[in-house]
PDB file of C-alpha atoms in Angstrom:
ATOM      1  CA  MET A 247      17.067 -52.671  29.477  1.00 43.00           C
ATOM      2  CA  LEU A 248      16.683 -53.135  33.185  1.00 48.00           C
ATOM      3  CA  PRO A 249      13.390 -52.601  34.955  1.00 51.00           C
ATOM      4  CA  LEU A 250      13.011 -48.967  35.968  1.00 54.00           C
ATOM      5  CA  VAL A 251      10.349 -49.308  38.573  1.00 55.00           C
ATOM      6  CA  SER A 252       7.966 -52.029  39.541  1.00 53.00           C
ATOM      7  CA  ALA A 253       4.617 -51.416  41.118  1.00 50.00           C
ATOM      8  CA  GLY A 254       2.295 -53.955  42.636  1.00 47.00           C
ATOM      9  CA  LYS A 255      -1.299 -53.803  43.655  1.00 44.00           C
ATOM     10  CA  LEU A 256      -3.248 -56.659  45.139  1.00 42.00           C
ATOM     11  CA  GLY A 257      -0.709 -59.128  43.895  1.00 43.00           C
ATOM     12  CA  ASP A 258      -0.870 -57.740  40.397  1.00 49.00           C
ATOM     13  CA  GLU A 259       2.663 -56.658  39.759  1.00 53.00           C
ATOM     14  CA  ARG A 260       3.730 -54.516  36.899  1.00 58.00           C
ATOM     15  CA  ILE A 261       7.233 -53.718  35.816  1.00 61.00           C
ATOM     16  CA  SER A 262       7.922 -50.508  34.006  1.00 65.00           C
ATOM     17  CA  LEU A 263      10.867 -50.080  31.715  1.00 66.00           C
ATOM     18  CA  LEU A 264      12.170 -46.775  30.491  1.00 69.00           C
ATOM     19  CA  PHE A 265      10.004 -46.854  27.411  1.00 74.00           C
ATOM     20  CA  THR A 266       6.846 -48.460  28.777  1.00 77.00           C
ATOM     21  CA  GLY A 267       5.210 -45.057  29.117  1.00 77.00           C
ATOM     22  CA  VAL A 268       6.227 -44.093  25.604  1.00 82.00           C
ATOM     23  CA  TRP A 269       4.808 -47.332  24.298  1.00 81.00           C
ATOM     24  CA  SER A 270       1.467 -46.827  26.008  1.00 79.00           C
ATOM     25  CA  LEU A 271       1.247 -43.247  24.726  1.00 80.00           C
ATOM     26  CA  TRP A 272       1.815 -44.665  21.258  1.00 83.00           C
ATOM     27  CA  ASN A 273      -0.932 -47.197  21.833  1.00 80.00           C
ATOM     28  CA  ASN A 274      -3.266 -44.407  22.929  1.00 76.00           C
ATOM     29  CA  GLY A 275      -2.767 -42.768  19.573  1.00 77.00           C
ATOM     30  CA  MET A 276      -0.619 -39.921  20.875  1.00 79.00           C
ATOM     31  CA  TYR A 277       2.184 -40.438  18.420  1.00 81.00           C
ATOM     32  CA  SER A 278       3.696 -36.964  18.517  1.00 81.00           C
ATOM     33  CA  LEU A 279       3.834 -36.982  22.293  1.00 82.00           C
ATOM     34  CA  ALA A 280       5.353 -40.468  22.358  1.00 85.00           C
ATOM     35  CA  ILE A 281       8.075 -39.360  19.958  1.00 85.00           C
ATOM     36  CA  LEU A 282       8.753 -36.183  21.970  1.00 85.00           C
ATOM     37  CA  VAL A 283       9.125 -38.060  25.243  1.00 83.00           C
ATOM     38  CA  PHE A 284      11.225 -40.737  23.576  1.00 83.00           C
ATOM     39  CA  LEU A 285      13.571 -38.093  22.185  1.00 84.00           C
ATOM     40  CA  CYS A 286      13.863 -35.827  25.240  1.00 85.00           C
ATOM     41  CA  GLY A 287      14.064 -38.538  27.850  1.00 80.00           C
ATOM     42  CA  GLY A 288      15.730 -41.360  26.002  1.00 79.00           C
ATOM     43  CA  LEU A 289      17.495 -40.917  22.724  1.00 82.00           C
ATOM     44  CA  LEU A 290      18.866 -37.354  22.909  1.00 85.00           C
ATOM     45  CA  PRO A 291      20.504 -37.574  26.362  1.00 82.00           C
ATOM     46  CA  PHE A 292      22.472 -40.604  25.224  1.00 82.00           C
ATOM     47  CA  THR A 293      23.364 -38.907  21.948  1.00 84.00           C
ATOM     48  CA  LEU A 294      24.505 -35.773  23.768  1.00 84.00           C
ATOM     49  CA  LEU A 295      26.579 -37.810  26.202  1.00 82.00           C
ATOM     50  CA  ALA A 296      28.233 -39.613  23.302  1.00 83.00           C
ATOM     51  CA  THR A 297      28.861 -36.341  21.444  1.00 82.00           C
ATOM     52  CA  LEU A 298      30.394 -34.681  24.490  1.00 81.00           C
ATOM     53  CA  THR A 299      32.558 -37.736  25.096  1.00 80.00           C
ATOM     54  CA  VAL A 300      33.923 -37.567  21.579  1.00 80.00           C
ATOM     55  CA  LEU A 301      34.569 -33.821  21.862  1.00 78.00           C
ATOM     56  CA  HIS A 302      36.271 -34.132  25.244  1.00 75.00           C
ATOM     57  CA  ALA A 303      38.372 -37.025  24.054  1.00 76.00           C
ATOM     58  CA  SER A 304      39.378 -35.191  20.913  1.00 74.00           C
ATOM     59  CA  SER A 305      40.566 -32.126  22.808  1.00 72.00           C
ATOM     60  CA  ARG A 306      42.500 -34.389  25.156  1.00 71.00           C
ATOM     61  CA  LEU A 307      44.207 -36.013  22.208  1.00 73.00           C
ATOM     62  CA  GLY A 308      45.189 -32.583  20.980  1.00 69.00           C
ATOM     63  CA  TRP A 309      43.104 -32.456  17.854  1.00 66.00           C
ATOM     64  CA  GLN A 310      41.805 -29.146  16.688  1.00 62.00           C
ATOM     65  CA  LYS A 311      38.255 -28.344  17.695  1.00 57.00           C
ATOM     66  CA  THR A 312      37.685 -27.123  14.184  1.00 60.00           C
ATOM     67  CA  ASP A 313      37.882 -30.701  12.993  1.00 63.00           C
ATOM     68  CA  PHE A 314      34.379 -31.173  14.365  1.00 68.00           C
ATOM     69  CA  PRO A 315      32.335 -28.043  13.694  1.00 72.00           C
ATOM     70  CA  HIS A 316      29.258 -30.166  13.086  1.00 75.00           C
ATOM     71  CA  LEU A 317      29.608 -32.086  16.314  1.00 76.00           C
ATOM     72  CA  PHE A 318      29.852 -28.805  18.184  1.00 76.00           C
ATOM     73  CA  ARG A 319      26.675 -27.519  16.695  1.00 77.00           C
ATOM     74  CA  VAL A 320      24.949 -30.820  17.362  1.00 79.00           C
ATOM     75  CA  ALA A 321      25.984 -30.637  21.019  1.00 79.00           C
ATOM     76  CA  ARG A 322      24.804 -27.046  21.315  1.00 77.00           C
ATOM     77  CA  ILE A 323      21.391 -27.806  19.875  1.00 79.00           C
ATOM     78  CA  LEU A 324      21.006 -31.029  21.829  1.00 81.00           C
ATOM     79  CA  GLN A 325      21.623 -29.420  25.198  1.00 78.00           C
ATOM     80  CA  HIS A 326      18.248 -27.715  24.906  1.00 78.00           C
ATOM     81  CA  TRP A 327      16.400 -30.943  24.294  1.00 82.00           C
ATOM     82  CA  ALA A 328      18.228 -33.575  26.274  1.00 81.00           C
ATOM     83  CA  ILE A 329      16.597 -33.339  29.680  1.00 83.00           C
ATOM     84  CA  PRO A 330      17.114 -36.570  31.639  1.00 82.00           C
ATOM     85  CA  GLU A 331      17.245 -34.700  34.958  1.00 83.00           C
ATOM     86  CA  VAL A 332      13.663 -33.579  34.443  1.00 85.00           C
ATOM     87  CA  GLN A 333      12.705 -37.190  33.758  1.00 82.00           C
ATOM     88  CA  VAL A 334      14.368 -38.251  37.033  1.00 84.00           C
ATOM     89  CA  LEU A 335      12.352 -35.665  38.980  1.00 86.00           C
ATOM     90  CA  ALA A 336       9.170 -36.764  37.211  1.00 84.00           C
ATOM     91  CA  VAL A 337       9.750 -40.399  38.196  1.00 83.00           C
ATOM     92  CA  LEU A 338      10.399 -39.376  41.811  1.00 84.00           C
ATOM     93  CA  VAL A 339       7.228 -37.287  41.891  1.00 85.00           C
ATOM     94  CA  ALA A 340       5.253 -40.167  40.407  1.00 82.00           C
ATOM     95  CA  LEU A 341       6.704 -42.555  42.981  1.00 81.00           C
ATOM     96  CA  MET A 342       5.683 -40.352  45.900  1.00 81.00           C
ATOM     97  CA  LYS A 343       2.262 -39.852  44.384  1.00 79.00           C
ATOM     98  CA  LEU A 344       1.734 -43.568  43.862  1.00 77.00           C
ATOM     99  CA  GLY A 345       3.467 -44.618  47.058  1.00 73.00           C
ATOM    100  CA  SER A 346       0.316 -44.139  49.091  1.00 70.00           C
ATOM    101  CA  ILE A 347      -1.812 -46.243  46.765  1.00 70.00           C
ATOM    102  CA  VAL A 348       0.352 -49.083  45.524  1.00 71.00           C
ATOM    103  CA  GLU A 349       3.569 -50.735  46.556  1.00 72.00           C
ATOM    104  CA  VAL A 350       6.387 -49.300  44.495  1.00 75.00           C
ATOM    105  CA  THR A 351       9.937 -50.574  44.234  1.00 77.00           C
ATOM    106  CA  ILE A 352      12.752 -48.796  42.485  1.00 76.00           C
ATOM    107  CA  GLY A 353      14.622 -51.078  40.119  1.00 74.00           C
ATOM    108  CA  PRO A 354      18.271 -51.026  39.033  1.00 75.00           C
ATOM    109  CA  GLY A 355      17.338 -49.365  35.753  1.00 77.00           C
ATOM    110  CA  PHE A 356      16.359 -46.210  37.605  1.00 80.00           C
ATOM    111  CA  TRP A 357      19.748 -45.962  39.296  1.00 81.00           C
ATOM    112  CA  CYS A 358      21.478 -46.433  35.942  1.00 80.00           C
ATOM    113  CA  TYR A 359      19.332 -43.689  34.480  1.00 82.00           C
ATOM    114  CA  CYS A 360      20.113 -41.397  37.428  1.00 84.00           C
ATOM    115  CA  ALA A 361      23.825 -42.031  36.980  1.00 82.00           C
ATOM    116  CA  MET A 362      23.513 -41.202  33.298  1.00 83.00           C
ATOM    117  CA  ALA A 363      21.615 -37.981  34.017  1.00 84.00           C
ATOM    118  CA  PHE A 364      24.126 -36.955  36.654  1.00 84.00           C
ATOM    119  CA  SER A 365      27.183 -37.591  34.502  1.00 84.00           C
ATOM    120  CA  LEU A 366      25.553 -35.714  31.646  1.00 84.00           C
ATOM    121  CA  LEU A 367      25.018 -32.718  33.946  1.00 83.00           C
ATOM    122  CA  ILE A 368      28.686 -32.775  34.993  1.00 83.00           C
ATOM    123  CA  ALA A 369      29.847 -33.173  31.404  1.00 80.00           C
ATOM    124  CA  GLN A 370      27.709 -30.229  30.286  1.00 79.00           C
ATOM    125  CA  HIS A 371      28.928 -28.142  33.188  1.00 77.00           C
ATOM    126  CA  ASN A 372      32.574 -28.698  32.285  1.00 75.00           C
ATOM    127  CA  PHE A 373      32.005 -28.147  28.629  1.00 72.00           C
ATOM    128  CA  ASP A 374      32.497 -24.702  27.215  1.00 63.00           C
ATOM    129  CA  PHE A 375      29.625 -24.217  24.817  1.00 60.00           C
ATOM    130  CA  GLY A 376      30.616 -20.603  24.343  1.00 53.00           C
ATOM    131  CA  SER A 377      33.717 -21.591  22.434  1.00 49.00           C
ATOM    132  CA  ALA A 378      31.530 -23.365  19.913  1.00 44.00           C
ATOM    133  CA  ALA A 379      30.048 -20.013  18.940  1.00 44.00           C
ATOM    134  CA  THR A 380      33.390 -18.843  17.610  1.00 43.00           C
ATOM    135  CA  ILE A 381      33.604 -21.703  15.183  1.00 40.00           C
ATOM    136  CA  PRO A 382      32.487 -20.741  11.684  1.00 41.00           C
ATOM    137  CA  SER A 383      29.501 -22.750  10.606  1.00 38.00           C
ATOM    138  CA  THR A 384      30.596 -23.194   7.005  1.00 38.00           C
ATOM    139  CA  SER A 385      34.245 -24.184   7.201  1.00 37.00           C
ATOM    140  CA  GLY A 386      37.029 -24.606   9.702  1.00 36.00           C
ATOM    141  CA  SER A 387      39.275 -21.968   8.137  1.00 36.00           C
ATOM    142  CA  ASP A 388      40.396 -20.140  11.262  1.00 38.00           C
ATOM    143  CA  THR A 389      41.977 -22.109  14.047  1.00 38.00           C
ATOM    144  CA  VAL A 390      40.716 -22.253  17.581  1.00 39.00           C
ATOM    145  CA  PRO A 391      43.372 -23.631  19.929  1.00 40.00           C
ATOM    146  CA  SER A 392      42.326 -26.734  21.765  1.00 38.00           C
ATOM    147  CA  GLN A 393      42.307 -26.772  25.532  1.00 34.00           C
TER     148      GLN A 393
ATOM    149  CA  MET B  47      10.370   2.884  14.054  1.00 39.00           C
ATOM    150  CA  SER B  48      11.459  -0.453  12.672  1.00 40.00           C
ATOM    151  CA  LEU B  49      13.447   1.451  10.048  1.00 42.00           C
ATOM    152  CA  HIS B  50      16.143   1.909  12.655  1.00 48.00           C
ATOM    153  CA  PHE B  51      16.725  -1.800  12.894  1.00 49.00           C
ATOM    154  CA  SER B  52      18.252  -4.185  10.447  1.00 53.00           C
ATOM    155  CA  ARG B  53      16.142  -6.885   8.868  1.00 54.00           C
ATOM    156  CA  GLY B  54      17.745  -9.453  11.148  1.00 58.00           C
ATOM    157  CA  THR B  55      16.321  -7.714  14.196  1.00 62.00           C
ATOM    158  CA  PHE B  56      12.867  -7.713  12.807  1.00 63.00           C
ATOM    159  CA  LYS B  57      13.034 -11.334  11.700  1.00 69.00           C
ATOM    160  CA  SER B  58      14.397 -12.606  14.997  1.00 74.00           C
ATOM    161  CA  THR B  59      11.879 -10.760  17.144  1.00 80.00           C
ATOM    162  CA  SER B  60       8.869 -11.500  14.969  1.00 83.00           C
ATOM    163  CA  THR B  61       9.675 -15.225  14.772  1.00 86.00           C
ATOM    164  CA  ALA B  62      10.106 -15.352  18.521  1.00 87.00           C
ATOM    165  CA  ALA B  63       6.935 -13.320  19.066  1.00 88.00           C
ATOM    166  CA  ALA B  64       4.900 -15.598  16.778  1.00 89.00           C
ATOM    167  CA  LEU B  65       6.163 -18.719  18.533  1.00 89.00           C
ATOM    168  CA  ALA B  66       5.532 -17.204  21.959  1.00 89.00           C
ATOM    169  CA  LEU B  67       2.005 -16.221  20.964  1.00 89.00           C
ATOM    170  CA  ALA B  68       1.274 -19.726  19.690  1.00 91.00           C
ATOM    171  CA  ALA B  69       2.694 -21.120  22.925  1.00 89.00           C
ATOM    172  CA  ALA B  70       0.391 -18.860  24.955  1.00 90.00           C
ATOM    173  CA  VAL B  71      -2.657 -20.128  23.046  1.00 90.00           C
ATOM    174  CA  MET B  72      -1.611 -23.740  23.552  1.00 88.00           C
ATOM    175  CA  LEU B  73      -0.975 -23.072  27.231  1.00 88.00           C
ATOM    176  CA  VAL B  74      -4.504 -21.760  27.721  1.00 89.00           C
ATOM    177  CA  LEU B  75      -5.871 -24.822  25.917  1.00 87.00           C
ATOM    178  CA  ALA B  76      -3.676 -27.092  28.010  1.00 86.00           C
ATOM    179  CA  ASN B  77      -5.072 -25.645  31.206  1.00 84.00           C
ATOM    180  CA  LEU B  78      -8.675 -25.975  30.096  1.00 87.00           C
ATOM    181  CA  LEU B  79      -8.560 -29.521  28.755  1.00 86.00           C
ATOM    182  CA  PRO B  80      -8.082 -32.561  30.970  1.00 86.00           C
ATOM    183  CA  ILE B  81      -4.581 -34.016  30.790  1.00 85.00           C
ATOM    184  CA  LEU B  82      -5.189 -37.386  32.401  1.00 84.00           C
ATOM    185  CA  SER B  83      -8.135 -39.511  33.300  1.00 84.00           C
ATOM    186  CA  THR B  84      -7.865 -41.993  36.114  1.00 81.00           C
ATOM    187  CA  GLU B  85     -10.149 -44.928  36.613  1.00 78.00           C
ATOM    188  CA  THR B  86     -10.072 -46.498  40.033  1.00 74.00           C
ATOM    189  CA  SER B  87     -12.494 -49.318  40.854  1.00 70.00           C
ATOM    190  CA  GLY B  88     -15.101 -48.047  38.424  1.00 69.00           C
ATOM    191  CA  ASN B  89     -14.709 -44.407  39.457  1.00 75.00           C
ATOM    192  CA  ASN B  90     -13.688 -42.291  36.538  1.00 79.00           C
ATOM    193  CA  ARG B  91     -12.183 -38.860  37.039  1.00 80.00           C
ATOM    194  CA  SER B  92     -10.474 -36.439  34.690  1.00 84.00           C
ATOM    195  CA  ASP B  93      -7.787 -34.093  35.875  1.00 83.00           C
ATOM    196  CA  THR B  94      -6.648 -30.827  34.408  1.00 86.00           C
ATOM    197  CA  ILE B  95      -3.199 -29.534  35.313  1.00 86.00           C
ATOM    198  CA  PHE B  96      -4.606 -27.360  38.055  1.00 87.00           C
ATOM    199  CA  SER B  97      -7.002 -29.914  39.544  1.00 87.00           C
ATOM    200  CA  GLY B  98      -4.113 -32.380  39.658  1.00 84.00           C
ATOM    201  CA  VAL B  99      -2.139 -29.948  41.795  1.00 88.00           C
ATOM    202  CA  VAL B 100      -5.140 -29.307  44.043  1.00 90.00           C
ATOM    203  CA  GLU B 101      -5.619 -33.057  44.462  1.00 84.00           C
ATOM    204  CA  LEU B 102      -1.964 -33.534  45.454  1.00 84.00           C
ATOM    205  CA  TRP B 103      -2.315 -30.712  47.972  1.00 88.00           C
ATOM    206  CA  ARG B 104      -5.439 -32.252  49.455  1.00 88.00           C
ATOM    207  CA  GLU B 105      -3.710 -35.611  49.834  1.00 82.00           C
ATOM    208  CA  GLY B 106      -1.099 -33.863  51.956  1.00 82.00           C
ATOM    209  CA  LEU B 107       1.680 -34.161  49.407  1.00 83.00           C
ATOM    210  CA  TRP B 108       2.553 -30.477  49.692  1.00 86.00           C
ATOM    211  CA  VAL B 109       6.114 -30.656  48.427  1.00 87.00           C
ATOM    212  CA  ILE B 110       5.051 -32.490  45.286  1.00 86.00           C
ATOM    213  CA  ALA B 111       2.100 -30.165  44.792  1.00 89.00           C
ATOM    214  CA  ILE B 112       4.472 -27.200  44.895  1.00 90.00           C
ATOM    215  CA  ILE B 113       6.945 -28.863  42.512  1.00 88.00           C
ATOM    216  CA  VAL B 114       4.231 -29.705  39.990  1.00 89.00           C
ATOM    217  CA  PHE B 115       2.626 -26.270  40.336  1.00 90.00           C
ATOM    218  CA  THR B 116       5.969 -24.556  39.756  1.00 90.00           C
ATOM    219  CA  ALA B 117       6.909 -26.704  36.782  1.00 88.00           C
ATOM    220  CA  SER B 118       3.543 -26.792  35.059  1.00 87.00           C
ATOM    221  CA  ILE B 119       1.934 -23.437  35.781  1.00 89.00           C
ATOM    222  CA  LEU B 120       4.386 -20.960  37.255  1.00 90.00           C
ATOM    223  CA  ILE B 121       7.369 -21.574  34.938  1.00 90.00           C
ATOM    224  CA  PRO B 122       5.471 -21.550  31.605  1.00 90.00           C
ATOM    225  CA  VAL B 123       3.610 -18.356  32.531  1.00 91.00           C
ATOM    226  CA  LEU B 124       6.745 -16.648  33.870  1.00 90.00           C
ATOM    227  CA  LYS B 125       8.630 -17.696  30.802  1.00 90.00           C
ATOM    228  CA  LEU B 126       6.082 -16.271  28.378  1.00 91.00           C
ATOM    229  CA  VAL B 127       5.727 -13.035  30.333  1.00 91.00           C
ATOM    230  CA  GLY B 128       9.507 -12.692  30.538  1.00 90.00           C
ATOM    231  CA  LEU B 129       9.941 -13.418  26.867  1.00 89.00           C
ATOM    232  CA  GLY B 130       7.251 -10.888  25.966  1.00 88.00           C
ATOM    233  CA  TRP B 131       9.006  -8.271  28.027  1.00 86.00           C
ATOM    234  CA  LEU B 132      12.379  -9.004  26.407  1.00 87.00           C
ATOM    235  CA  LEU B 133      10.769  -8.791  22.969  1.00 86.00           C
ATOM    236  CA  LEU B 134       9.275  -5.398  23.806  1.00 84.00           C
ATOM    237  CA  ASN B 135      12.666  -4.194  24.958  1.00 80.00           C
ATOM    238  CA  ALA B 136      14.434  -5.508  21.886  1.00 79.00           C
ATOM    239  CA  ARG B 137      11.973  -3.862  19.529  1.00 76.00           C
ATOM    240  CA  HIS B 138      11.218  -0.552  21.122  1.00 76.00           C
ATOM    241  CA  GLY B 139      14.404  -0.038  23.024  1.00 69.00           C
ATOM    242  CA  ILE B 140      12.944   0.644  26.442  1.00 65.00           C
ATOM    243  CA  SER B 141      15.972   1.724  28.383  1.00 63.00           C
ATOM    244  CA  VAL B 142      16.638  -0.996  30.913  1.00 71.00           C
ATOM    245  CA  ASP B 143      20.081  -2.302  31.804  1.00 76.00           C
ATOM    246  CA  SER B 144      21.122  -4.725  29.060  1.00 78.00           C
ATOM    247  CA  ARG B 145      23.100  -6.891  31.445  1.00 81.00           C
ATOM    248  CA  HIS B 146      20.013  -7.307  33.578  1.00 83.00           C
ATOM    249  CA  LEU B 147      17.941  -8.308  30.543  1.00 84.00           C
ATOM    250  CA  THR B 148      20.554 -10.791  29.386  1.00 85.00           C
ATOM    251  CA  ARG B 149      20.521 -12.398  32.783  1.00 87.00           C
ATOM    252  CA  ILE B 150      16.745 -12.718  32.516  1.00 86.00           C
ATOM    253  CA  TYR B 151      17.198 -14.364  29.133  1.00 87.00           C
ATOM    254  CA  ALA B 152      19.679 -16.882  30.538  1.00 86.00           C
ATOM    255  CA  THR B 153      17.304 -17.664  33.401  1.00 87.00           C
ATOM    256  CA  LEU B 154      14.362 -18.178  31.047  1.00 86.00           C
ATOM    257  CA  ASP B 155      16.516 -20.462  28.926  1.00 82.00           C
ATOM    258  CA  PHE B 156      17.437 -22.515  31.977  1.00 83.00           C
ATOM    259  CA  ILE B 157      14.045 -22.872  33.669  1.00 85.00           C
ATOM    260  CA  GLY B 158      12.145 -23.718  30.491  1.00 82.00           C
ATOM    261  CA  ARG B 159      13.168 -27.361  30.460  1.00 82.00           C
ATOM    262  CA  TRP B 160      11.620 -28.045  33.838  1.00 85.00           C
ATOM    263  CA  SER B 161       8.115 -27.508  32.532  1.00 85.00           C
ATOM    264  CA  MET B 162       8.498 -30.800  30.664  1.00 85.00           C
ATOM    265  CA  LEU B 163       8.048 -32.406  34.085  1.00 87.00           C
ATOM    266  CA  ASP B 164       4.302 -32.823  33.684  1.00 85.00           C
ATOM    267  CA  VAL B 165       4.703 -34.465  30.297  1.00 86.00           C
ATOM    268  CA  PHE B 166       7.167 -37.015  31.672  1.00 85.00           C
ATOM    269  CA  LEU B 167       4.968 -37.502  34.703  1.00 85.00           C
ATOM    270  CA  ALA B 168       1.880 -38.211  32.628  1.00 85.00           C
ATOM    271  CA  THR B 169       3.838 -40.569  30.387  1.00 83.00           C
ATOM    272  CA  PHE B 170       5.300 -42.432  33.306  1.00 82.00           C
ATOM    273  CA  LEU B 171       1.966 -42.776  35.103  1.00 81.00           C
ATOM    274  CA  THR B 172       0.314 -43.981  31.921  1.00 82.00           C
ATOM    275  CA  GLY B 173       2.955 -46.639  31.521  1.00 78.00           C
ATOM    276  CA  LEU B 174       2.984 -47.768  35.113  1.00 77.00           C
ATOM    277  CA  VAL B 175      -0.593 -47.575  36.265  1.00 76.00           C
ATOM    278  CA  GLN B 176      -2.333 -50.184  34.164  1.00 71.00           C
ATOM    279  CA  PHE B 177      -3.897 -52.465  36.733  1.00 66.00           C
ATOM    280  CA  GLY B 178      -6.810 -53.562  34.638  1.00 61.00           C
ATOM    281  CA  GLU B 179     -10.073 -52.956  36.457  1.00 59.00           C
ATOM    282  CA  PHE B 180      -8.445 -51.704  39.670  1.00 64.00           C
ATOM    283  CA  SER B 181      -6.735 -48.631  38.378  1.00 72.00           C
ATOM    284  CA  THR B 182      -5.955 -47.308  34.941  1.00 79.00           C
ATOM    285  CA  VAL B 183      -4.517 -44.004  33.785  1.00 82.00           C
ATOM    286  CA  THR B 184      -5.200 -42.725  30.292  1.00 83.00           C
ATOM    287  CA  PRO B 185      -3.623 -39.626  28.738  1.00 81.00           C
ATOM    288  CA  ARG B 186      -5.985 -36.957  27.379  1.00 83.00           C
ATOM    289  CA  GLY B 187      -5.749 -34.141  24.877  1.00 82.00           C
ATOM    290  CA  GLY B 188      -4.599 -31.493  27.342  1.00 85.00           C
ATOM    291  CA  ILE B 189      -1.204 -33.107  27.762  1.00 87.00           C
ATOM    292  CA  VAL B 190      -0.569 -32.889  24.027  1.00 88.00           C
ATOM    293  CA  ALA B 191      -1.483 -29.182  24.099  1.00 89.00           C
ATOM    294  CA  PHE B 192       0.784 -28.711  27.092  1.00 89.00           C
ATOM    295  CA  ALA B 193       3.733 -30.478  25.465  1.00 89.00           C
ATOM    296  CA  THR B 194       3.223 -28.376  22.332  1.00 89.00           C
ATOM    297  CA  ALA B 195       3.224 -25.208  24.442  1.00 90.00           C
ATOM    298  CA  VAL B 196       6.484 -26.208  26.122  1.00 89.00           C
ATOM    299  CA  VAL B 197       8.171 -27.049  22.824  1.00 89.00           C
ATOM    300  CA  LEU B 198       6.997 -23.739  21.344  1.00 90.00           C
ATOM    301  CA  THR B 199       8.372 -21.723  24.268  1.00 89.00           C
ATOM    302  CA  VAL B 200      11.740 -23.454  23.926  1.00 87.00           C
ATOM    303  CA  LEU B 201      11.752 -22.690  20.191  1.00 88.00           C
ATOM    304  CA  ALA B 202      10.736 -19.083  20.874  1.00 88.00           C
ATOM    305  CA  THR B 203      13.609 -18.644  23.312  1.00 86.00           C
ATOM    306  CA  GLN B 204      16.021 -20.053  20.770  1.00 84.00           C
ATOM    307  CA  ALA B 205      14.658 -17.881  17.956  1.00 84.00           C
ATOM    308  CA  PHE B 206      15.287 -14.798  20.058  1.00 83.00           C
ATOM    309  CA  ASP B 207      18.796 -13.455  19.698  1.00 78.00           C
ATOM    310  CA  PRO B 208      19.964 -12.038  23.070  1.00 76.00           C
ATOM    311  CA  ARG B 209      22.462  -9.810  21.251  1.00 77.00           C
ATOM    312  CA  LEU B 210      19.492  -7.615  20.264  1.00 76.00           C
ATOM    313  CA  LEU B 211      19.164  -6.560  23.888  1.00 75.00           C
ATOM    314  CA  TRP B 212      22.476  -4.773  23.568  1.00 73.00           C
ATOM    315  CA  ARG B 213      22.198  -3.314  20.123  1.00 64.00           C
ATOM    316  CA  THR B 214      18.830  -1.636  20.548  1.00 51.00           C
ATOM    317  CA  THR B 215      19.638   0.175  23.762  1.00 48.00           C
ATOM    318  CA  GLN B 216      22.506   1.843  21.958  1.00 50.00           C
ATOM    319  CA  SER B 217      20.645   2.768  18.777  1.00 48.00           C
ATOM    320  CA  SER B 218      17.310   3.389  20.441  1.00 46.00           C
ATOM    321  CA  PRO B 219      15.215   5.852  18.462  1.00 47.00           C
ATOM    322  CA  ALA B 220      13.052   6.690  21.459  1.00 42.00           C
TER     323      ALA B 220
END
């Protein structure tokens, strides 16, 4: 993992990775919060991106959407909890807030994260979640034509 | 009056109402308790959500103050009020245009995620600002209450079935 942001004050430089904040929450005894932030800002966005990739690829290859009813439901649930764009805004706000006090430099990790958040937004935008609602949750008995 | 509705209606609205009520309680707690304490060169100060916004405003960071205020105070309150109104409509069938209500539901669903901003912000600051004796940020109980409130509002929105907004206006007993 690349450094997200590094901040220096009076020669004391500190590099923050994506999960540094999560780790320090954990160390402060706030386990539930650490897990929540880890899920919403880290794990779930990547999972959602991977799920959408598989679903897109499968419809390109001409497979039936009903082959993956579970993946569809996973994607639909995840879109509520995967919120990397909020994380990006939070980092920007923090940078402006800290900018007046310490010297802050944006690292390559932040740009990678931004790119991930942006591509996830585009993927979600092009993905028709509504069609997932027509898929029966128990079995794939009726056929939904693939795009 | 609830005799006119199927059991599904009652279950969906009462689950959503319970979650929304719990979220409201947590939100009040979150605004009373400090969310972060900052120690700078021996000076220790605790910030609540609101005092953090005021501090940003005083430092001249107006744009950020407005963003944080919107995400942390305005959106959660709007969302709970909106959800409460939708629940009232779904249960008692107050005759308001269903399409209008559904649009409100979609908006609530969309804006809810942005209130997580303060949680990410607190996490990020905690991780980054650890300069030993110069400056240290420690998370406090309020942020946990706030995160709980946000999660509960998201769950409440999901528990609510927007289809009820259409059914009840048609079979409204009143």
